[in-house]
């Protein structure tokens, strides 16, 4: 069979894998929705969660699509489509694909595909091995000291957010250009604060549903004039 | 005998989660091997070894991510999130936002339901958007690669975490101060130390700094909690 990085056969294989992972998502969605109803959660809350998640996902998903377009020039469409629809992340796939200048043969293609796969094996299997132990540990902590258990979860979130707060300052030594992420970060933060203020003044509860995605998009759009100004 | 702390639903979530995740992993792993068989391709040892040297760092990142993100996502969200990827830039913030909006706590039964629903919906929507994008890639490429729009797509993480930071820092300012100041110092200092270094990127540093931030926050929160600065310790 003649090899082509955009061969219909590769699209077919990737399509089957993505369909399987899609089925997993649908299975867990239906199962958790049913369980939510069983334990007395309001259907309105569950439906709103579906809507919020969908709205929240649009902008990051388009950014992922941009990543696929960028990678497709080197690797064709099927491989980046697979890697960024399931398991992967753009930064990792960029690093892994950067090992070669170009795909010169099918041998290079499968080697890069295997490197990408091997790098993510821990992510694929470790949660299945230790996930239950982690959850048991969390439940045990909750039984022993509920207040500390709640603080522990908050500390996890804050640890992650603090790292990304630092991250936006990670290029400040590059001059004005390095301050673009900082400006975007604060624009998005101000937009979120204004949404909160508007909610308080008007009592329009729907603002709460869209505050985060709207603030995120405002931040992203602000990057365009900031880049023009600072680059 | 050791007491089982998980309820029947949680037990079954782990059972189904493991089956689905391992099956999905085998599908994903099969891709390069199926290509090898179909096209009679051979592995290029030199490139492969060079690649392993580069990606080995991600094994450590994956271990740390498993310990950090699993408690946040709960069982269902964890199994789904680690198969569908894009955790820090999409699945985890999405789940945290939905739990916050639904007024449920992570680690509770309600939190587990909301986190799983949000992770599943986020995965489905991402897949559908990407499918549309792949089908219409020729038409969309000029738009998505438009130099005028590029800065917007490059800044998704600052935009996302700027909005999230306002919510979480304002609600938890006492435990935020130390990790935030520490991370600012680390990233600003490393930016100056690596100025002009083409191999430096805050993207690679943040993967290592998330667990550092988490450990510092847990440790400092524990100290403040013991001193009674964060409310009374329950017996």
mmCIF file of N, CA, C and O in Angstrom, chain A residues 126-186:
data_model
loop_
_atom_site.group_PDB
_atom_site.id
_atom_site.type_symbol
_atom_site.label_atom_id
_atom_site.label_comp_id
_atom_site.label_asym_id
_atom_site.label_seq_id
_atom_site.Cartn_x
_atom_site.Cartn_y
_atom_site.Cartn_z
ATOM 1 N N UNK A 126 -1.447 4.885 34.435
ATOM 2 C CA UNK A 126 -1.309 5.149 35.876
ATOM 3 C C UNK A 126 -2.641 5.416 36.595
ATOM 4 O O UNK A 126 -2.863 4.877 37.681
ATOM 5 N N UNK A 127 -3.554 6.224 35.996
ATOM 6 C CA UNK A 127 -4.832 6.440 36.701
ATOM 7 C C UNK A 127 -5.579 5.131 36.960
ATOM 8 O O UNK A 127 -6.215 4.975 38.005
ATOM 9 N N UNK A 128 -5.470 4.171 36.035
ATOM 10 C CA UNK A 128 -6.155 2.889 36.245
ATOM 11 C C UNK A 128 -5.498 2.094 37.371
ATOM 12 O O UNK A 128 -6.148 1.299 38.038
ATOM 13 N N UNK A 129 -4.208 2.331 37.578
ATOM 14 C CA UNK A 129 -3.487 1.572 38.618
ATOM 15 C C UNK A 129 -3.684 2.206 39.994
ATOM 16 O O UNK A 129 -3.988 1.522 40.969
ATOM 17 N N UNK A 130 -3.548 3.528 40.065
ATOM 18 C CA UNK A 130 -3.569 4.146 41.412
ATOM 19 C C UNK A 130 -4.784 5.045 41.679
ATOM 20 O O UNK A 130 -4.923 5.553 42.786
ATOM 21 N N UNK A 131 -5.643 5.218 40.660
ATOM 22 C CA UNK A 131 -6.799 6.121 40.825
ATOM 23 C C UNK A 131 -7.679 5.759 42.015
ATOM 24 O O UNK A 131 -8.107 6.620 42.777
ATOM 25 N N UNK A 132 -7.932 4.457 42.168
ATOM 26 C CA UNK A 132 -8.814 4.016 43.258
ATOM 27 C C UNK A 132 -8.171 4.291 44.620
ATOM 28 O O UNK A 132 -8.848 4.701 45.567
ATOM 29 N N UNK A 133 -6.858 4.071 44.681
ATOM 30 C CA UNK A 133 -6.152 4.312 45.960
ATOM 31 C C UNK A 133 -6.211 5.796 46.312
ATOM 32 O O UNK A 133 -6.372 6.158 47.485
ATOM 33 N N UNK A 134 -6.037 6.651 45.292
ATOM 34 C CA UNK A 134 -6.084 8.099 45.554
ATOM 35 C C UNK A 134 -7.466 8.474 46.088
ATOM 36 O O UNK A 134 -7.586 9.180 47.082
ATOM 37 N N UNK A 135 -8.522 7.953 45.436
ATOM 38 C CA UNK A 135 -9.870 8.321 45.885
ATOM 39 C C UNK A 135 -10.158 7.773 47.285
ATOM 40 O O UNK A 135 -10.743 8.465 48.121
ATOM 41 N N UNK A 136 -9.694 6.557 47.553
ATOM 42 C CA UNK A 136 -9.889 5.978 48.893
ATOM 43 C C UNK A 136 -9.186 6.848 49.930
ATOM 44 O O UNK A 136 -9.735 7.104 51.012
ATOM 45 N N UNK A 137 -7.990 7.310 49.597
ATOM 46 C CA UNK A 137 -7.240 8.178 50.511
ATOM 47 C C UNK A 137 -7.990 9.477 50.779
ATOM 48 O O UNK A 137 -8.049 9.950 51.922
ATOM 49 N N UNK A 138 -8.604 10.035 49.727
ATOM 50 C CA UNK A 138 -9.356 11.283 49.892
ATOM 51 C C UNK A 138 -10.586 11.069 50.772
ATOM 52 O O UNK A 138 -10.906 11.898 51.623
ATOM 53 N N UNK A 139 -11.272 9.922 50.554
ATOM 54 C CA UNK A 139 -12.473 9.623 51.356
ATOM 55 C C UNK A 139 -12.074 9.418 52.814
ATOM 56 O O UNK A 139 -12.737 9.911 53.736
ATOM 57 N N UNK A 140 -10.955 8.726 53.017
ATOM 58 C CA UNK A 140 -10.474 8.475 54.375
ATOM 59 C C UNK A 140 -10.151 9.794 55.075
ATOM 60 O O UNK A 140 -10.505 10.002 56.252
ATOM 61 N N UNK A 141 -9.507 10.699 54.347
ATOM 62 C CA UNK A 141 -9.176 12.007 54.915
ATOM 63 C C UNK A 141 -10.450 12.761 55.300
ATOM 64 O O UNK A 141 -10.533 13.397 56.342
ATOM 65 N N UNK A 142 -11.460 12.636 54.444
ATOM 66 C CA UNK A 142 -12.732 13.329 54.692
ATOM 67 C C UNK A 142 -13.411 12.799 55.961
ATOM 68 O O UNK A 142 -14.006 13.562 56.725
ATOM 69 N N UNK A 143 -13.311 11.484 56.166
ATOM 70 C CA UNK A 143 -13.906 10.890 57.368
ATOM 71 C C UNK A 143 -13.183 11.360 58.627
ATOM 72 O O UNK A 143 -13.800 11.623 59.652
ATOM 73 N N UNK A 144 -11.853 11.461 58.525
ATOM 74 C CA UNK A 144 -11.055 11.829 59.705
ATOM 75 C C UNK A 144 -11.233 13.289 60.061
ATOM 76 O O UNK A 144 -11.341 13.645 61.232
ATOM 77 N N UNK A 145 -11.185 14.177 59.056
ATOM 78 C CA UNK A 145 -11.241 15.619 59.308
ATOM 79 C C UNK A 145 -11.865 16.332 58.097
ATOM 80 O O UNK A 145 -11.151 16.746 57.173
ATOM 81 N N UNK A 146 -13.193 16.459 58.091
ATOM 82 C CA UNK A 146 -13.874 17.031 56.913
ATOM 83 C C UNK A 146 -13.401 18.443 56.564
ATOM 84 O O UNK A 146 -13.266 18.779 55.392
ATOM 85 N N UNK A 147 -13.124 19.250 57.590
ATOM 86 C CA UNK A 147 -12.710 20.638 57.334
ATOM 87 C C UNK A 147 -11.358 20.664 56.592
ATOM 88 O O UNK A 147 -11.186 21.400 55.621
ATOM 89 N N UNK A 148 -10.423 19.849 57.089
ATOM 90 C CA UNK A 148 -9.111 19.811 56.438
ATOM 91 C C UNK A 148 -9.223 19.220 55.022
ATOM 92 O O UNK A 148 -8.564 19.684 54.097
ATOM 93 N N UNK A 149 -10.103 18.239 54.855
ATOM 94 C CA UNK A 149 -10.288 17.629 53.541
ATOM 95 C C UNK A 149 -10.742 18.688 52.532
ATOM 96 O O UNK A 149 -10.255 18.736 51.393
ATOM 97 N N UNK A 150 -11.654 19.558 52.964
ATOM 98 C CA UNK A 150 -12.139 20.630 52.090
ATOM 99 C C UNK A 150 -11.009 21.616 51.764
ATOM 100 O O UNK A 150 -10.833 22.026 50.610
ATOM 101 N N UNK A 151 -10.236 21.951 52.794
ATOM 102 C CA UNK A 151 -9.097 22.865 52.585
ATOM 103 C C UNK A 151 -8.050 22.240 51.675
ATOM 104 O O UNK A 151 -7.435 22.924 50.861
ATOM 105 N N UNK A 152 -7.869 20.938 51.805
ATOM 106 C CA UNK A 152 -6.891 20.218 50.982
ATOM 107 C C UNK A 152 -7.262 20.344 49.500
ATOM 108 O O UNK A 152 -6.402 20.622 48.651
ATOM 109 N N UNK A 153 -8.562 20.177 49.196
ATOM 110 C CA UNK A 153 -9.012 20.301 47.800
ATOM 111 C C UNK A 153 -8.783 21.726 47.289
ATOM 112 O O UNK A 153 -8.313 21.920 46.180
ATOM 113 N N UNK A 154 -9.113 22.704 48.140
ATOM 114 C CA UNK A 154 -8.904 24.104 47.746
ATOM 115 C C UNK A 154 -7.416 24.360 47.516
ATOM 116 O O UNK A 154 -7.040 25.070 46.573
ATOM 117 N N UNK A 155 -6.581 23.773 48.380
ATOM 118 C CA UNK A 155 -5.133 23.958 48.237
ATOM 119 C C UNK A 155 -4.636 23.371 46.908
ATOM 120 O O UNK A 155 -3.747 23.938 46.268
ATOM 121 N N UNK A 156 -5.232 22.261 46.498
ATOM 122 C CA UNK A 156 -4.857 21.671 45.193
ATOM 123 C C UNK A 156 -5.160 22.656 44.064
ATOM 124 O O UNK A 156 -4.322 22.904 43.195
ATOM 125 N N UNK A 157 -6.381 23.227 44.077
ATOM 126 C CA UNK A 157 -6.761 24.179 43.025
ATOM 127 C C UNK A 157 -5.827 25.390 43.041
ATOM 128 O O UNK A 157 -5.352 25.843 42.008
ATOM 129 N N UNK A 158 -5.598 25.897 44.255
ATOM 130 C CA UNK A 158 -4.792 27.120 44.368
ATOM 131 C C UNK A 158 -3.344 26.873 43.931
ATOM 132 O O UNK A 158 -2.709 27.748 43.360
ATOM 133 N N UNK A 159 -2.844 25.676 44.223
ATOM 134 C CA UNK A 159 -1.486 25.328 43.782
ATOM 135 C C UNK A 159 -1.386 25.387 42.274
ATOM 136 O O UNK A 159 -0.432 25.936 41.714
ATOM 137 N N UNK A 160 -2.409 24.850 41.607
ATOM 138 C CA UNK A 160 -2.415 24.853 40.141
ATOM 139 C C UNK A 160 -2.535 26.285 39.612
ATOM 140 O O UNK A 160 -1.781 26.702 38.725
ATOM 141 N N UNK A 161 -3.465 27.048 40.183
ATOM 142 C CA UNK A 161 -3.683 28.427 39.702
ATOM 143 C C UNK A 161 -2.438 29.286 39.951
ATOM 144 O O UNK A 161 -2.048 30.084 39.098
ATOM 145 N N UNK A 162 -1.775 29.091 41.092
ATOM 146 C CA UNK A 162 -0.576 29.891 41.385
ATOM 147 C C UNK A 162 0.525 29.606 40.351
ATOM 148 O O UNK A 162 1.229 30.520 39.924
ATOM 149 N N UNK A 163 0.642 28.339 39.927
ATOM 150 C CA UNK A 163 1.663 27.994 38.923
ATOM 151 C C UNK A 163 1.373 28.701 37.605
ATOM 152 O O UNK A 163 2.285 29.204 36.944
ATOM 153 N N UNK A 164 0.091 28.764 37.233
ATOM 154 C CA UNK A 164 -0.249 29.428 35.965
ATOM 155 C C UNK A 164 -0.175 30.946 36.091
ATOM 156 O O UNK A 164 0.054 31.636 35.096
ATOM 157 N N UNK A 165 -0.351 31.458 37.303
ATOM 158 C CA UNK A 165 -0.143 32.899 37.520
ATOM 159 C C UNK A 165 1.339 33.222 37.266
ATOM 160 O O UNK A 165 1.667 34.204 36.579
ATOM 161 N N UNK A 166 2.217 32.374 37.821
ATOM 162 C CA UNK A 166 3.649 32.571 37.576
ATOM 163 C C UNK A 166 3.990 32.433 36.102
ATOM 164 O O UNK A 166 4.746 33.231 35.543
ATOM 165 N N UNK A 167 3.346 31.447 35.461
ATOM 166 C CA UNK A 167 3.603 31.144 34.043
ATOM 167 C C UNK A 167 3.433 32.377 33.144
ATOM 168 O O UNK A 167 4.219 32.590 32.220
ATOM 169 N N UNK A 168 2.416 33.192 33.412
ATOM 170 C CA UNK A 168 2.178 34.353 32.529
ATOM 171 C C UNK A 168 3.318 35.374 32.632
ATOM 172 O O UNK A 168 3.468 36.210 31.750
ATOM 173 N N UNK A 169 4.100 35.285 33.696
ATOM 174 C CA UNK A 169 5.246 36.199 33.848
ATOM 175 C C UNK A 169 6.556 35.545 33.351
ATOM 176 O O UNK A 169 7.626 36.103 33.531
ATOM 177 N N UNK A 170 6.423 34.368 32.767
ATOM 178 C CA UNK A 170 7.603 33.574 32.407
ATOM 179 C C UNK A 170 8.442 34.101 31.256
ATOM 180 O O UNK A 170 9.516 33.575 30.986
ATOM 181 N N UNK A 171 7.951 35.140 30.562
ATOM 182 C CA UNK A 171 8.719 35.698 29.437
ATOM 183 C C UNK A 171 9.015 37.182 29.627
ATOM 184 O O UNK A 171 9.376 37.858 28.656
ATOM 185 N N UNK A 172 8.874 37.692 30.835
ATOM 186 C CA UNK A 172 8.994 39.149 31.018
ATOM 187 C C UNK A 172 10.392 39.684 30.691
ATOM 188 O O UNK A 172 10.543 40.862 30.357
ATOM 189 N N UNK A 173 11.384 38.797 30.742
ATOM 190 C CA UNK A 173 12.743 39.255 30.422
ATOM 191 C C UNK A 173 12.931 39.490 28.923
ATOM 192 O O UNK A 173 13.937 40.057 28.509
ATOM 193 N N UNK A 174 11.942 39.049 28.116
ATOM 194 C CA UNK A 174 12.043 39.226 26.662
ATOM 195 C C UNK A 174 11.655 40.629 26.209
ATOM 196 O O UNK A 174 11.481 40.875 25.011
ATOM 197 N N UNK A 175 11.435 41.525 27.140
ATOM 198 C CA UNK A 175 11.056 42.899 26.784
ATOM 199 C C UNK A 175 9.548 43.045 26.684
ATOM 200 O O UNK A 175 8.798 42.222 27.237
ATOM 201 N N UNK A 176 9.109 44.066 25.938
ATOM 202 C CA UNK A 176 7.674 44.408 25.876
ATOM 203 C C UNK A 176 6.827 43.210 25.440
ATOM 204 O O UNK A 176 5.747 42.965 25.985
ATOM 205 N N UNK A 177 7.342 42.440 24.489
ATOM 206 C CA UNK A 177 6.608 41.283 23.967
ATOM 207 C C UNK A 177 6.267 40.269 25.070
ATOM 208 O O UNK A 177 5.209 39.646 25.056
ATOM 209 N N UNK A 178 7.178 40.159 26.032
ATOM 210 C CA UNK A 178 6.983 39.219 27.136
ATOM 211 C C UNK A 178 5.862 39.615 28.076
ATOM 212 O O UNK A 178 5.447 38.805 28.918
ATOM 213 N N UNK A 179 5.398 40.859 27.939
ATOM 214 C CA UNK A 179 4.314 41.317 28.815
ATOM 215 C C UNK A 179 2.926 41.087 28.211
ATOM 216 O O UNK A 179 1.926 41.377 28.858
ATOM 217 N N UNK A 180 2.867 40.557 26.972
ATOM 218 C CA UNK A 180 1.551 40.302 26.353
ATOM 219 C C UNK A 180 0.718 39.335 27.217
ATOM 220 O O UNK A 180 -0.427 39.638 27.548
ATOM 221 N N UNK A 181 1.294 38.173 27.640
ATOM 222 C CA UNK A 181 0.486 37.273 28.481
ATOM 223 C C UNK A 181 0.034 37.938 29.784
ATOM 224 O O UNK A 181 -1.074 37.684 30.262
ATOM 225 N N UNK A 182 0.894 38.810 30.333
ATOM 226 C CA UNK A 182 0.543 39.499 31.587
ATOM 227 C C UNK A 182 -0.677 40.403 31.348
ATOM 228 O O UNK A 182 -1.636 40.402 32.134
ATOM 229 N N UNK A 183 -0.634 41.167 30.236
ATOM 230 C CA UNK A 183 -1.748 42.075 29.924
ATOM 231 C C UNK A 183 -3.033 41.286 29.684
ATOM 232 O O UNK A 183 -4.109 41.672 30.157
ATOM 233 N N UNK A 184 -2.900 40.151 28.972
ATOM 234 C CA UNK A 184 -4.084 39.326 28.681
ATOM 235 C C UNK A 184 -4.653 38.764 29.986
ATOM 236 O O UNK A 184 -5.871 38.777 30.218
ATOM 237 N N UNK A 185 -3.759 38.299 30.839
ATOM 238 C CA UNK A 185 -4.166 37.733 32.139
ATOM 239 C C UNK A 185 -4.988 38.766 32.918
ATOM 240 O O UNK A 185 -6.087 38.464 33.416
ATOM 241 N N UNK A 186 -4.473 39.994 32.999
ATOM 242 C CA UNK A 186 -5.168 41.012 33.800
ATOM 243 C C UNK A 186 -6.451 41.501 33.120
ATOM 244 O O UNK A 186 -7.430 41.807 33.799
#
